[in-house]
Short mmCIF file of C-alpha atoms in Angstrom, two decimals:
data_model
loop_
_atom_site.label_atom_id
_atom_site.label_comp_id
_atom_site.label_asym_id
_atom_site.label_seq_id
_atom_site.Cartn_x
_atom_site.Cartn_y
_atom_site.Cartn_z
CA UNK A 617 -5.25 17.76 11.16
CA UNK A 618 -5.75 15.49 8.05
CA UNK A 619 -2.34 15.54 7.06
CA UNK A 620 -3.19 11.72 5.41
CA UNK A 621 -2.48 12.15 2.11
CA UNK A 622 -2.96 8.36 1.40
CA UNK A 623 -6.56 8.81 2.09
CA UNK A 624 -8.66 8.55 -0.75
CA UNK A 625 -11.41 11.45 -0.74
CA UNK A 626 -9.19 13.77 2.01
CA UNK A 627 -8.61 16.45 -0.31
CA UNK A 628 -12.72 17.15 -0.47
CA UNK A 629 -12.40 17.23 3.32
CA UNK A 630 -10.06 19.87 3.66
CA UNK A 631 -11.63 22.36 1.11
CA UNK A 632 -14.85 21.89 2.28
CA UNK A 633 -14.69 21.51 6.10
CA UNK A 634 -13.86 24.34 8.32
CA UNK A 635 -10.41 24.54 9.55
CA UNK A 636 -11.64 24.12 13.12
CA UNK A 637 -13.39 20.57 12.26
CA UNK A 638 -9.93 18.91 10.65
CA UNK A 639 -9.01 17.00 13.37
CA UNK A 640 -10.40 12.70 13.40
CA UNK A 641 -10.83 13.75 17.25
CA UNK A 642 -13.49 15.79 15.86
CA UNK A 643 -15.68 13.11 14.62
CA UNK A 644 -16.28 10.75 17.79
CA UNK A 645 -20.45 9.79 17.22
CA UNK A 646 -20.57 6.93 15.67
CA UNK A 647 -24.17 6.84 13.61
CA UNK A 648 -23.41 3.64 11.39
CA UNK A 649 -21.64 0.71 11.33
CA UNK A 650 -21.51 -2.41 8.96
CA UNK A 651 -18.87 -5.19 8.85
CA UNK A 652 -18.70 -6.58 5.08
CA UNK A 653 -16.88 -8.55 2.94
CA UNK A 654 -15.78 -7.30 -0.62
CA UNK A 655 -14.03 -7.85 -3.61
CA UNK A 656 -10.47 -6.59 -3.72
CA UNK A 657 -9.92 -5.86 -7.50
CA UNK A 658 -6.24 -6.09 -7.67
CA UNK A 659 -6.18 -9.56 -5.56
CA UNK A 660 -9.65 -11.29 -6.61
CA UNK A 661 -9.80 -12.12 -3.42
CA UNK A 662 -12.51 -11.36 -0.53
CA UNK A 663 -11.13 -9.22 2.06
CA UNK A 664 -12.11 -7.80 5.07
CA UNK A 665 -14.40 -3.99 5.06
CA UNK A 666 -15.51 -1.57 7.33
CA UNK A 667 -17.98 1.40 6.53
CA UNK A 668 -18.47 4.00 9.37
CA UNK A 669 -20.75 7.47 9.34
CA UNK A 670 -18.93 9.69 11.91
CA UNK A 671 -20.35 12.76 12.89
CA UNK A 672 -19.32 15.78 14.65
CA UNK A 673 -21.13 16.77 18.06
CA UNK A 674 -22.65 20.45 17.17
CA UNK A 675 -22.38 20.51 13.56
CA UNK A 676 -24.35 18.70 10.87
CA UNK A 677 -20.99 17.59 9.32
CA UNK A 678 -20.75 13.42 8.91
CA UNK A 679 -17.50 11.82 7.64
CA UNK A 680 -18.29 8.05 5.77
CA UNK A 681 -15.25 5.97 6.22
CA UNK A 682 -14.52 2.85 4.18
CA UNK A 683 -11.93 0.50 5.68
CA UNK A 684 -10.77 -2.13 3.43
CA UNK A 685 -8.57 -4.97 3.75
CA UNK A 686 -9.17 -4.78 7.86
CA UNK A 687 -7.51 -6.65 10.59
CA UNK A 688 -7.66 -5.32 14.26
CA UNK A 689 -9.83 -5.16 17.55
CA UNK A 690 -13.19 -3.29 17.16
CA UNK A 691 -14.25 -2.64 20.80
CA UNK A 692 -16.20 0.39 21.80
CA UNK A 693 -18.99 1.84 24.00
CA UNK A 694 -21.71 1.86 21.91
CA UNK A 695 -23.67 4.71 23.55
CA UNK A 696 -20.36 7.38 23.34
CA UNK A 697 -18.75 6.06 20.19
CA UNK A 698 -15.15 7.07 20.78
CA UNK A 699 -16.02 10.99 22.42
CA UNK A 700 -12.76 12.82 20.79
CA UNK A 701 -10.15 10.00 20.79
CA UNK A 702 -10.18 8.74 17.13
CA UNK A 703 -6.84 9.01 15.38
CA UNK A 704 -5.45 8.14 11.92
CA UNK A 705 -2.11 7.02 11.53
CA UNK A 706 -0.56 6.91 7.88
CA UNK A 707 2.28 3.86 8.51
CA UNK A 708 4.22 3.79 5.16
CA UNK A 709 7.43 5.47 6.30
CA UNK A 710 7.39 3.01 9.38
CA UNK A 711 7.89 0.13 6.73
CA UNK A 712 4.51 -1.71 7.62
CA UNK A 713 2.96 -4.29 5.33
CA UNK A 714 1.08 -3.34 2.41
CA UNK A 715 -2.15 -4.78 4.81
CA UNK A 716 -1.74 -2.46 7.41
CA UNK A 717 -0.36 0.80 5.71
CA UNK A 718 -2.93 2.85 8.23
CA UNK A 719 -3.70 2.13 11.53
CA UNK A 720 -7.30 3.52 12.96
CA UNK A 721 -7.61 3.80 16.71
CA UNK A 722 -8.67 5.41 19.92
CA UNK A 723 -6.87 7.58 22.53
CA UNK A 724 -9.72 6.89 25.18
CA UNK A 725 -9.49 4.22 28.00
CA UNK A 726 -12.48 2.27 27.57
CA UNK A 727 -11.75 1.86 23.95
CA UNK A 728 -10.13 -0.98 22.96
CA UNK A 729 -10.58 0.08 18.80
CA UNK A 730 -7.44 -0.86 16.60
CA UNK A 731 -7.61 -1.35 13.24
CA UNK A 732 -5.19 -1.81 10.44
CA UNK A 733 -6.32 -1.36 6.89
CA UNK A 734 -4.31 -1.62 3.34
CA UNK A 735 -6.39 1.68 2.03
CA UNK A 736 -9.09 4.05 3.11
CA UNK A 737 -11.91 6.33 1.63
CA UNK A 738 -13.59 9.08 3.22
CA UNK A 739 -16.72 10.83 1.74
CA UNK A 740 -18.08 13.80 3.35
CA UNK A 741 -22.09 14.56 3.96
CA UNK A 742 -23.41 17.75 5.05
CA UNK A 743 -26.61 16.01 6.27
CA UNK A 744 -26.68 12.64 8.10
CA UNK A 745 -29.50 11.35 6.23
CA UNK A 746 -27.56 11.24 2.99
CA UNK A 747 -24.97 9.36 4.15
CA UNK A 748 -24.88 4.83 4.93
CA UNK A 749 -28.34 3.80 3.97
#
């Protein structure tokens, strides 16, 4: 479920996605990718980003997630994207650093995809066109 309530944007995917589609597992197509670098308003610093469109097989939903402030391995078969093995893992109750509040990885084998990340957004698209462009 997305029980992350650290996510920015999670709330608009719970009203608006049906209850059977509220699992990261869900989303395992990977339609976009781009490694960036970006200003971190609170640091003035240039840190680390990710933005990934997500979509789920048989429906036309597409989850955009924005990973900033990213460490990690990014290792995946780029013809499957991660089939149903992506998981979010809110960290804050474990103690972790500020850097890597959530960690962002994949249950399958030939997946090596870890990544920790200080805050994420996810934006939801009912039509893939609309969403990374």
């Amino acid at each position: 479920m997305f029980i992350q309530n650290g996510i920015e944007g999670i709330e608009i995917l719970r009203a608006e996605l049906p209850q059977e589609l509220q699992n990261w597992h869900k989303f395992g197509t990977i339609n976009d990718l781009h490694f960036k670098w970006d200003l971190d308003e609170c640091s003035g610093e240039f840190v680390r980003c990710i933005d990934m469109a997500l979509a789920c097989n048989g429906s036309s939903f597409t989850v955009q997630l924005s990973l900033f402030n990213v460490s990690g391995n990014l290792s995946f078969d780029a013809a499957n994207g991660f089939f149903s093995g992506l998981s979010i893992e809110e960290r804050t109750d474990a103690g972790c650093e500020k850097t890597s509040r959530f960690r962002v990885f994949s249950d399958e084998q030939d997946c090596r995809f870890e990544l920790f990340c200080e805050r994420i957004r996810a934006e939801l698209f009912s039509d893939i066109t609309s969403s990374i462009g």
